Amino acid sequence: MTSLSDLNASSAEQFVQQLHGIYEHSPWIAQRAAGARPFASLTALKRELQRVLGLASPDEQLGLIRAHPELAGKAAIAGQLTAESTREQAKSGLHLCSAEEFSTLQRLNADYNAKFGFPFILAVKGPTGEGLTRQDIITTFARRLKNRRPDELAESLRQIKRIAELRLNDLLDVRLTFGPAIMRHCEALAAHSDSIYNLTCAYMTPAHQQTAAQLAAWMREAGMQVTVDAVGNVVGRHESHVPGAKTLMTGSHYDTVRNGGKYDGRLGIVLPIAVVRHLHEQGEQLPFHFEIVGFAEEEGVRFKSTFLGSTAVTGKFDLSLLEQRDADGVSMRDALGAAGHDATRIGAIARDPADLLGYVEVHIEQGPVLLERDLPLGVVTAIAGSSRYLVRLDGMASHAGTTPMTMRRDAASAAAEIILLVEQRCNQGEALVGTVGQLNVPNGSVNVIAGACQLSLDIRAASDAVRQAAVDDILDGIAAICARRQIDVGLELLLSASAAPCAPWLMTQLESAVAAVDVVPYSLLSGAGHDAMAMAAITDVAMLFTRCGNGGISHNPLETMTADDADIAAQALLHFLRNFQPKV
């Protein structure tokens, strides 16, 4: 079995030979990386190989892509696959394709090559290292066939890097300490859903309660003291024996959006549980209490109110929200009671800021920044503030065939103009984005001019001043559009959340932890809101992002990450905890 020490000690020629199957028929990558030895860790080796590939010429990169075989294509028939590709394709059962599956793959291969000029490449072992199913492969193939060529070229190179990572793990007989268990736990939680068709876990549904019970069980198995509070937060505590110790907190939410992903929120709970399990098994104490909170609600799916779990912890929970009703007319108060929670005890959840050392949240990035930079981890600088509105437009419903264009009070046309206004205005600011995510024509008909329309606004920015300026301009623009079109407009403010800067002293320690696992520290903004925003009301906060696959897609079943990235994030968190220094 080859070891990292063997690779460091071998001659340049031996080094290239030892890595001959890592990058398909492309020894030049290992040749150029050999001079960077010795490598302090496997991560450092992977990083150097990826750096070499990233610096290669476009022709060299395209040649590497073209060196890969088609999936179950002519190369498979002719026995021309490398030993590594043969094993990988067999693990996904591609050698067992039915006639229909084989025909589908052949058609996809032909269409793909005709469009892009190179073969389709996919790490068929999948994010966990286990083989993807043939249907998974075909579905991914069909989806990526819709990409633009530059985007698909970049995705092909990312897949090659992932294949190389998995092959290096096999070559060096790597056994990840944390990653596989973290991925399995995320898969297990995804089995609890309000829908049989997708992952939806809304506040206080049966699936939500099952998820809470599973998290509590894992916390107990990890040696933690566990409680479930009055809003459904699942709290696990790794006690310190130091007299007068204070508490460092971590966590994230376990509810999901409708048809969501497996890692959003949940990663920030199961990953630290895996780290605490390791500490418990080692009999290792920390000089502070370490608390993991599975926040019961952050997404606002059922009762249209966000951050219910974390605002309860900060003492900012709005008790009037208990009278909010879901689509079936069930109040939040009744939903809590039916799940066995006592709403009168919500006030007691609030923590004393004097007892807290800080809050550090691990979260999947939900964007493409780390992916595009070949980095598994990033340290968040700030969480963007957000302003959300519901806009109601009232015009005049009238006959589509008999009403002249100059006499219409068309609410849908006003909505279209507003959407373009949001896009135009939010293209003007740094770290500023605007989205109309909901658009509805109530009781609309194909032959009736829209008499009413509803749409949502979501404006976010790293700077509250930048965000507010954009909001002001957009609201002024909406008023002008509606006045010109003779449309009555109503605005309802749904959310106004200030930007939450991360604490520099915590960021510095996270950066040191990232560097300690041989990843180059990188700082980035979070455009998405997180529980850390709410926690910033009572303590200093910081966030560690993990790389998001599939182009950075999130809030979507395609949301993905890898066991290797989960493992290195857990290693970084473990280093952070072992070396944590309270704020002076």
mmCIF file of C-alpha atoms in Angstrom, residues 24-314:
data_model
loop_
_atom_site.group_PDB
_atom_site.id
_atom_site.type_symbol
_atom_site.label_atom_id
_atom_site.label_comp_id
_atom_site.label_asym_id
_atom_site.label_seq_id
_atom_site.Cartn_x
_atom_site.Cartn_y
_atom_site.Cartn_z
ATOM 1 C CA GLU A 24 -6.636 9.742 -16.762
ATOM 2 C CA HIS A 25 -3.697 9.237 -19.176
ATOM 3 C CA SER A 26 -2.186 12.566 -18.069
ATOM 4 C CA PRO A 27 1.172 12.056 -16.280
ATOM 5 C CA TRP A 28 2.080 15.724 -16.821
ATOM 6 C CA ILE A 29 0.023 16.734 -13.786
ATOM 7 C CA ALA A 30 2.048 14.566 -11.400
ATOM 8 C CA GLN A 31 5.270 15.588 -13.146
ATOM 9 C CA ARG A 32 4.619 19.273 -12.447
ATOM 10 C CA ALA A 33 3.464 18.615 -8.869
ATOM 11 C CA ALA A 34 6.515 16.528 -7.925
ATOM 12 C CA GLY A 35 8.679 19.579 -7.276
ATOM 13 C CA ALA A 36 6.361 20.811 -4.517
ATOM 14 C CA ARG A 37 7.223 17.889 -2.213
ATOM 15 C CA PRO A 38 7.278 17.125 0.648
ATOM 16 C CA PHE A 39 3.553 17.342 1.253
ATOM 17 C CA ALA A 40 2.550 17.791 4.878
ATOM 18 C CA SER A 41 -0.785 16.071 4.375
ATOM 19 C CA LEU A 42 -3.008 14.410 1.817
ATOM 20 C CA THR A 43 -4.950 17.668 1.589
ATOM 21 C CA ALA A 44 -1.762 19.495 0.627
ATOM 22 C CA LEU A 45 -1.075 16.916 -2.094
ATOM 23 C CA LYS A 46 -4.604 17.215 -3.469
ATOM 24 C CA ARG A 47 -4.353 20.998 -3.414
ATOM 25 C CA GLU A 48 -1.093 20.984 -5.367
ATOM 26 C CA LEU A 49 -2.419 18.615 -8.037
ATOM 27 C CA GLN A 50 -5.494 20.815 -8.405
ATOM 28 C CA ARG A 51 -3.316 23.924 -8.611
ATOM 29 C CA VAL A 52 -1.298 22.378 -11.435
ATOM 30 C CA LEU A 53 -4.467 21.533 -13.326
ATOM 31 C CA GLY A 54 -5.863 25.017 -12.750
ATOM 32 C CA LEU A 55 -2.700 26.605 -14.202
ATOM 33 C CA ALA A 56 -2.629 24.327 -17.244
ATOM 34 C CA SER A 57 -3.354 25.750 -20.672
ATOM 35 C CA PRO A 58 -6.867 25.447 -22.116
ATOM 36 C CA ASP A 59 -5.566 22.899 -24.633
ATOM 37 C CA GLU A 60 -4.028 20.788 -21.863
ATOM 38 C CA GLN A 61 -7.235 20.912 -19.835
ATOM 39 C CA LEU A 62 -9.314 19.949 -22.863
ATOM 40 C CA GLY A 63 -6.892 17.121 -23.620
ATOM 41 C CA LEU A 64 -7.335 15.773 -20.080
ATOM 42 C CA ILE A 65 -11.116 15.874 -20.453
ATOM 43 C CA ARG A 66 -10.932 14.066 -23.783
ATOM 44 C CA ALA A 67 -8.665 11.409 -22.264
ATOM 45 C CA HIS A 68 -11.643 10.169 -20.233
ATOM 46 C CA PRO A 69 -13.866 7.406 -21.581
ATOM 47 C CA GLU A 70 -17.560 7.676 -22.287
ATOM 48 C CA LEU A 71 -19.853 6.197 -19.643
ATOM 49 C CA ALA A 72 -20.869 2.741 -20.898
ATOM 50 C CA GLY A 73 -19.882 3.867 -24.377
ATOM 51 C CA LYS A 74 -17.622 2.357 -27.024
ATOM 52 C CA ALA A 75 -14.622 2.343 -24.687
ATOM 53 C CA ALA A 76 -16.524 0.118 -22.266
ATOM 54 C CA ILE A 77 -17.410 -2.294 -25.060
ATOM 55 C CA ALA A 78 -13.897 -2.446 -26.425
ATOM 56 C CA GLY A 79 -12.322 -2.889 -22.982
ATOM 57 C CA GLN A 80 -10.313 0.316 -23.332
ATOM 58 C CA LEU A 81 -11.069 1.714 -19.865
ATOM 59 C CA THR A 82 -8.269 2.192 -17.369
ATOM 60 C CA ALA A 83 -8.380 -0.074 -14.329
ATOM 61 C CA GLU A 84 -9.594 2.871 -12.234
ATOM 62 C CA SER A 85 -12.431 3.757 -14.625
ATOM 63 C CA THR A 86 -13.429 0.097 -14.936
ATOM 64 C CA ARG A 87 -13.791 -0.224 -11.145
ATOM 65 C CA GLU A 88 -15.689 3.057 -10.834
ATOM 66 C CA GLN A 89 -18.158 2.350 -13.616
ATOM 67 C CA ALA A 90 -18.716 -1.198 -12.361
ATOM 68 C CA LYS A 91 -19.485 0.094 -8.856
ATOM 69 C CA SER A 92 -22.412 2.016 -10.325
ATOM 70 C CA GLY A 93 -23.522 -1.025 -12.294
ATOM 71 C CA LEU A 94 -22.863 0.557 -15.674
ATOM 72 C CA HIS A 95 -21.650 -2.825 -16.938
ATOM 73 C CA LEU A 96 -25.127 -4.172 -16.091
ATOM 74 C CA CYS A 97 -27.131 -1.638 -18.123
ATOM 75 C CA SER A 98 -30.375 -2.884 -19.584
ATOM 76 C CA ALA A 99 -30.814 -2.528 -23.328
ATOM 77 C CA GLU A 100 -32.974 0.557 -22.750
ATOM 78 C CA GLU A 101 -30.478 2.164 -20.352
ATOM 79 C CA PHE A 102 -27.579 1.424 -22.692
ATOM 80 C CA SER A 103 -29.501 2.968 -25.592
ATOM 81 C CA THR A 104 -30.272 6.062 -23.500
ATOM 82 C CA LEU A 105 -26.632 6.480 -22.485
ATOM 83 C CA GLN A 106 -25.479 6.059 -26.082
ATOM 84 C CA ARG A 107 -27.927 8.729 -27.245
ATOM 85 C CA LEU A 108 -26.866 11.091 -24.442
ATOM 86 C CA ASN A 109 -23.195 10.485 -25.239
ATOM 87 C CA ALA A 110 -23.776 11.314 -28.901
ATOM 88 C CA ASP A 111 -25.780 14.463 -28.135
ATOM 89 C CA TYR A 112 -23.271 15.597 -25.530
ATOM 90 C CA ASN A 113 -20.241 15.130 -27.789
ATOM 91 C CA ALA A 114 -22.014 16.888 -30.640
ATOM 92 C CA LYS A 115 -22.793 19.894 -28.430
ATOM 93 C CA PHE A 116 -19.570 20.183 -26.408
ATOM 94 C CA GLY A 117 -16.871 18.320 -28.312
ATOM 95 C CA PHE A 118 -15.710 16.252 -25.345
ATOM 96 C CA PRO A 119 -17.041 13.289 -23.331
ATOM 97 C CA PHE A 120 -19.396 13.564 -20.356
ATOM 98 C CA ILE A 121 -17.486 13.187 -17.082
ATOM 99 C CA LEU A 122 -19.037 12.367 -13.734
ATOM 100 C CA ALA A 123 -17.594 11.092 -10.462
ATOM 101 C CA VAL A 124 -19.814 8.011 -10.472
ATOM 102 C CA LYS A 125 -18.871 7.170 -6.898
ATOM 103 C CA GLY A 126 -21.021 10.104 -5.845
ATOM 104 C CA PRO A 127 -20.588 12.599 -2.969
ATOM 105 C CA THR A 128 -20.346 9.936 -0.262
ATOM 106 C CA GLY A 129 -17.904 7.705 -2.152
ATOM 107 C CA GLU A 130 -20.633 5.147 -2.780
ATOM 108 C CA GLY A 131 -21.670 4.404 -6.344
ATOM 109 C CA LEU A 132 -24.403 6.440 -7.974
ATOM 110 C CA THR A 133 -27.276 4.469 -9.440
ATOM 111 C CA ARG A 134 -27.660 4.221 -13.195
ATOM 112 C CA GLN A 135 -30.769 6.389 -12.968
ATOM 113 C CA ASP A 136 -28.844 9.032 -10.993
ATOM 114 C CA ILE A 137 -26.234 9.077 -13.751
ATOM 115 C CA ILE A 138 -28.773 9.338 -16.557
ATOM 116 C CA THR A 139 -30.657 12.133 -14.768
ATOM 117 C CA THR A 140 -27.447 14.110 -14.196
ATOM 118 C CA PHE A 141 -26.377 13.493 -17.791
ATOM 119 C CA ALA A 142 -29.645 14.899 -19.154
ATOM 120 C CA ARG A 143 -29.511 17.926 -16.833
ATOM 121 C CA ARG A 144 -25.955 18.887 -17.708
ATOM 122 C CA LEU A 145 -26.635 18.526 -21.416
ATOM 123 C CA LYS A 146 -28.601 21.800 -21.058
ATOM 124 C CA ASN A 147 -25.522 23.720 -19.847
ATOM 125 C CA ARG A 148 -23.540 26.244 -21.867
ATOM 126 C CA ARG A 149 -20.158 25.010 -23.110
ATOM 127 C CA PRO A 150 -17.983 27.216 -20.816
ATOM 128 C CA ASP A 151 -20.008 26.157 -17.776
ATOM 129 C CA GLU A 152 -19.840 22.489 -18.741
ATOM 130 C CA LEU A 153 -16.105 22.703 -19.386
ATOM 131 C CA ALA A 154 -15.629 24.041 -15.842
ATOM 132 C CA GLU A 155 -17.935 21.375 -14.419
ATOM 133 C CA SER A 156 -16.018 18.631 -16.235
ATOM 134 C CA LEU A 157 -12.761 19.811 -14.660
ATOM 135 C CA ARG A 158 -14.412 19.876 -11.218
ATOM 136 C CA GLN A 159 -15.614 16.309 -11.734
ATOM 137 C CA ILE A 160 -12.100 15.242 -12.759
ATOM 138 C CA LYS A 161 -10.713 16.772 -9.566
ATOM 139 C CA ARG A 162 -13.312 14.886 -7.531
ATOM 140 C CA ILE A 163 -12.468 11.627 -9.321
ATOM 141 C CA ALA A 164 -8.791 12.241 -8.579
ATOM 142 C CA GLU A 165 -9.587 12.922 -4.913
ATOM 143 C CA LEU A 166 -11.428 9.624 -4.596
ATOM 144 C CA ARG A 167 -8.659 7.738 -6.398
ATOM 145 C CA LEU A 168 -6.047 9.230 -4.078
ATOM 146 C CA ASN A 169 -8.110 8.122 -1.102
ATOM 147 C CA ASP A 170 -8.105 4.587 -2.492
ATOM 148 C CA LEU A 171 -4.401 4.651 -3.359
ATOM 149 C CA LEU A 172 -3.400 5.770 0.134
ATOM 150 C CA ASP A 173 -6.087 3.683 1.857
ATOM 151 C CA VAL A 174 -7.579 6.782 3.484
ATOM 152 C CA ARG A 175 -10.323 6.235 6.075
ATOM 153 C CA LEU A 176 -12.118 9.512 6.730
ATOM 154 C CA THR A 177 -12.724 10.096 10.449
ATOM 155 C CA PHE A 178 -15.909 12.159 10.262
ATOM 156 C CA GLY A 179 -17.145 12.569 6.704
ATOM 157 C CA PRO A 180 -18.985 9.299 6.011
ATOM 158 C CA ALA A 181 -20.926 9.418 9.302
ATOM 159 C CA ILE A 182 -21.923 13.049 8.682
ATOM 160 C CA MET A 183 -23.187 12.203 5.197
ATOM 161 C CA ARG A 184 -25.074 9.139 6.474
ATOM 162 C CA HIS A 185 -26.770 11.221 9.163
ATOM 163 C CA CYS A 186 -27.876 13.819 6.599
ATOM 164 C CA GLU A 187 -29.292 10.993 4.473
ATOM 165 C CA ALA A 188 -31.078 9.519 7.493
ATOM 166 C CA LEU A 189 -32.679 12.857 8.399
ATOM 167 C CA ALA A 190 -33.883 13.262 4.808
ATOM 168 C CA ALA A 191 -36.030 10.166 5.265
ATOM 169 C CA HIS A 192 -38.326 12.206 7.557
ATOM 170 C CA SER A 193 -40.407 14.353 5.237
ATOM 171 C CA ASP A 194 -43.874 15.876 5.005
ATOM 172 C CA SER A 195 -43.958 14.717 1.379
ATOM 173 C CA ILE A 196 -43.380 11.306 -0.168
ATOM 174 C CA TYR A 197 -42.003 13.021 -3.279
ATOM 175 C CA ASN A 198 -39.327 15.314 -1.847
ATOM 176 C CA LEU A 199 -37.701 16.622 1.320
ATOM 177 C CA THR A 200 -40.007 19.048 3.090
ATOM 178 C CA CYS A 201 -39.806 19.406 6.856
ATOM 179 C CA ALA A 202 -42.007 22.222 8.167
ATOM 180 C CA TYR A 203 -42.322 23.400 11.753
ATOM 181 C CA MET A 204 -44.028 20.995 14.189
ATOM 182 C CA THR A 205 -45.197 18.488 11.575
ATOM 183 C CA PRO A 206 -44.754 14.760 12.333
ATOM 184 C CA ALA A 207 -41.626 14.710 10.140
ATOM 185 C CA HIS A 208 -40.249 17.669 12.071
ATOM 186 C CA GLN A 209 -40.833 15.918 15.402
ATOM 187 C CA GLN A 210 -39.218 12.717 14.094
ATOM 188 C CA THR A 211 -36.185 14.730 13.007
ATOM 189 C CA ALA A 212 -35.910 16.301 16.457
ATOM 190 C CA ALA A 213 -36.113 12.895 18.128
ATOM 191 C CA GLN A 214 -33.339 11.537 15.901
ATOM 192 C CA LEU A 215 -31.053 14.491 16.620
ATOM 193 C CA ALA A 216 -31.648 14.092 20.358
ATOM 194 C CA ALA A 217 -30.774 10.386 20.124
ATOM 195 C CA TRP A 218 -27.507 11.098 18.296
ATOM 196 C CA MET A 219 -26.584 13.755 20.851
ATOM 197 C CA ARG A 220 -27.126 11.315 23.712
ATOM 198 C CA GLU A 221 -25.048 8.667 21.918
ATOM 199 C CA ALA A 222 -22.283 11.276 21.669
ATOM 200 C CA GLY A 223 -22.319 11.625 25.472
ATOM 201 C CA MET A 224 -24.153 14.933 25.614
ATOM 202 C CA GLN A 225 -26.761 16.175 28.043
ATOM 203 C CA VAL A 226 -29.880 16.729 25.932
ATOM 204 C CA THR A 227 -32.989 18.870 26.314
ATOM 205 C CA VAL A 228 -35.778 19.907 23.953
ATOM 206 C CA ASP A 229 -37.117 23.352 24.757
ATOM 207 C CA ALA A 230 -40.557 24.947 24.416
ATOM 208 C CA VAL A 231 -40.153 25.930 20.736
ATOM 209 C CA GLY A 232 -38.650 22.567 19.767
ATOM 210 C CA ASN A 233 -34.957 23.457 19.794
ATOM 211 C CA VAL A 234 -32.889 20.311 20.405
ATOM 212 C CA VAL A 235 -29.992 21.236 22.691
ATOM 213 C CA GLY A 236 -26.992 19.018 23.343
ATOM 214 C CA ARG A 237 -24.384 20.055 25.915
ATOM 215 C CA HIS A 238 -20.814 18.756 26.208
ATOM 216 C CA GLU A 239 -20.056 19.688 29.815
ATOM 217 C CA SER A 240 -16.744 21.056 31.001
ATOM 218 C CA HIS A 241 -15.347 20.167 34.417
ATOM 219 C CA VAL A 242 -13.764 23.603 34.796
ATOM 220 C CA PRO A 243 -15.443 25.534 37.652
ATOM 221 C CA GLY A 244 -17.280 28.607 36.418
ATOM 222 C CA ALA A 245 -16.856 27.640 32.762
ATOM 223 C CA LYS A 246 -18.788 29.617 30.180
ATOM 224 C CA THR A 247 -20.483 28.296 27.048
ATOM 225 C CA LEU A 248 -19.464 28.322 23.408
ATOM 226 C CA MET A 249 -22.439 27.627 21.155
ATOM 227 C CA THR A 250 -22.866 26.192 17.691
ATOM 228 C CA GLY A 251 -25.760 24.799 15.677
ATOM 229 C CA SER A 252 -28.145 25.480 12.841
ATOM 230 C CA HIS A 253 -31.745 24.726 11.834
ATOM 231 C CA TYR A 254 -33.328 21.357 11.100
ATOM 232 C CA ASP A 255 -36.468 22.524 9.289
ATOM 233 C CA THR A 256 -36.303 22.805 5.486
ATOM 234 C CA VAL A 257 -37.841 24.720 2.632
ATOM 235 C CA ARG A 258 -40.321 22.857 0.446
ATOM 236 C CA ASN A 259 -38.535 20.436 -1.872
ATOM 237 C CA GLY A 260 -35.253 21.336 -0.217
ATOM 238 C CA GLY A 261 -31.741 19.921 0.064
ATOM 239 C CA LYS A 262 -30.270 17.503 2.597
ATOM 240 C CA TYR A 263 -27.465 19.687 3.972
ATOM 241 C CA ASP A 264 -28.897 23.183 4.434
ATOM 242 C CA GLY A 265 -28.984 23.734 8.201
ATOM 243 C CA ARG A 266 -28.689 20.072 9.134
ATOM 244 C CA LEU A 267 -24.946 19.952 8.361
ATOM 245 C CA GLY A 268 -24.367 22.524 11.115
ATOM 246 C CA ILE A 269 -25.956 20.162 13.642
ATOM 247 C CA VAL A 270 -24.727 16.692 12.674
ATOM 248 C CA LEU A 271 -21.140 17.815 11.974
ATOM 249 C CA PRO A 272 -20.481 19.159 15.496
ATOM 250 C CA ILE A 273 -22.288 16.116 16.940
ATOM 251 C CA ALA A 274 -19.692 13.957 15.135
ATOM 252 C CA VAL A 275 -16.904 16.095 16.602
ATOM 253 C CA VAL A 276 -18.327 15.838 20.141
ATOM 254 C CA ARG A 277 -18.697 12.070 19.723
ATOM 255 C CA HIS A 278 -14.989 11.959 18.906
ATOM 256 C CA LEU A 279 -14.120 14.048 21.973
ATOM 257 C CA HIS A 280 -16.318 11.825 24.134
ATOM 258 C CA GLU A 281 -14.725 8.643 22.815
ATOM 259 C CA GLN A 282 -11.283 10.114 23.519
ATOM 260 C CA GLY A 283 -12.382 11.143 27.021
ATOM 261 C CA GLU A 284 -11.398 14.684 26.113
ATOM 262 C CA GLN A 285 -12.764 17.648 28.055
ATOM 263 C CA LEU A 286 -12.787 21.264 26.918
ATOM 264 C CA PRO A 287 -12.171 24.225 29.238
ATOM 265 C CA PHE A 288 -15.646 25.545 28.377
ATOM 266 C CA HIS A 289 -19.115 24.100 27.902
ATOM 267 C CA PHE A 290 -19.815 23.345 24.239
ATOM 268 C CA GLU A 291 -23.449 23.469 23.238
ATOM 269 C CA ILE A 292 -25.032 22.342 19.964
ATOM 270 C CA VAL A 293 -28.481 23.726 19.193
ATOM 271 C CA GLY A 294 -30.658 22.199 16.508
ATOM 272 C CA PHE A 295 -32.837 25.239 15.934
ATOM 273 C CA ALA A 296 -36.410 24.134 15.337
ATOM 274 C CA GLU A 297 -37.334 26.718 12.722
ATOM 275 C CA GLU A 298 -35.514 29.142 10.460
ATOM 276 C CA GLU A 299 -37.142 28.926 7.022
ATOM 277 C CA GLY A 300 -40.653 30.246 7.717
ATOM 278 C CA VAL A 301 -42.426 27.655 5.571
ATOM 279 C CA ARG A 302 -45.465 26.831 7.713
ATOM 280 C CA PHE A 303 -46.277 30.011 9.612
ATOM 281 C CA LYS A 304 -44.455 32.573 7.426
ATOM 282 C CA SER A 305 -42.293 33.590 10.400
ATOM 283 C CA THR A 306 -38.556 32.955 10.297
ATOM 284 C CA PHE A 307 -35.874 32.312 12.951
ATOM 285 C CA LEU A 308 -38.357 31.068 15.562
ATOM 286 C CA GLY A 309 -35.762 28.802 17.190
ATOM 287 C CA SER A 310 -32.890 31.266 17.420
ATOM 288 C CA THR A 311 -35.009 34.279 18.396
ATOM 289 C CA ALA A 312 -36.314 32.256 21.347
ATOM 290 C CA VAL A 313 -32.714 31.645 22.453
ATOM 291 C CA THR A 314 -31.918 35.357 22.160
#
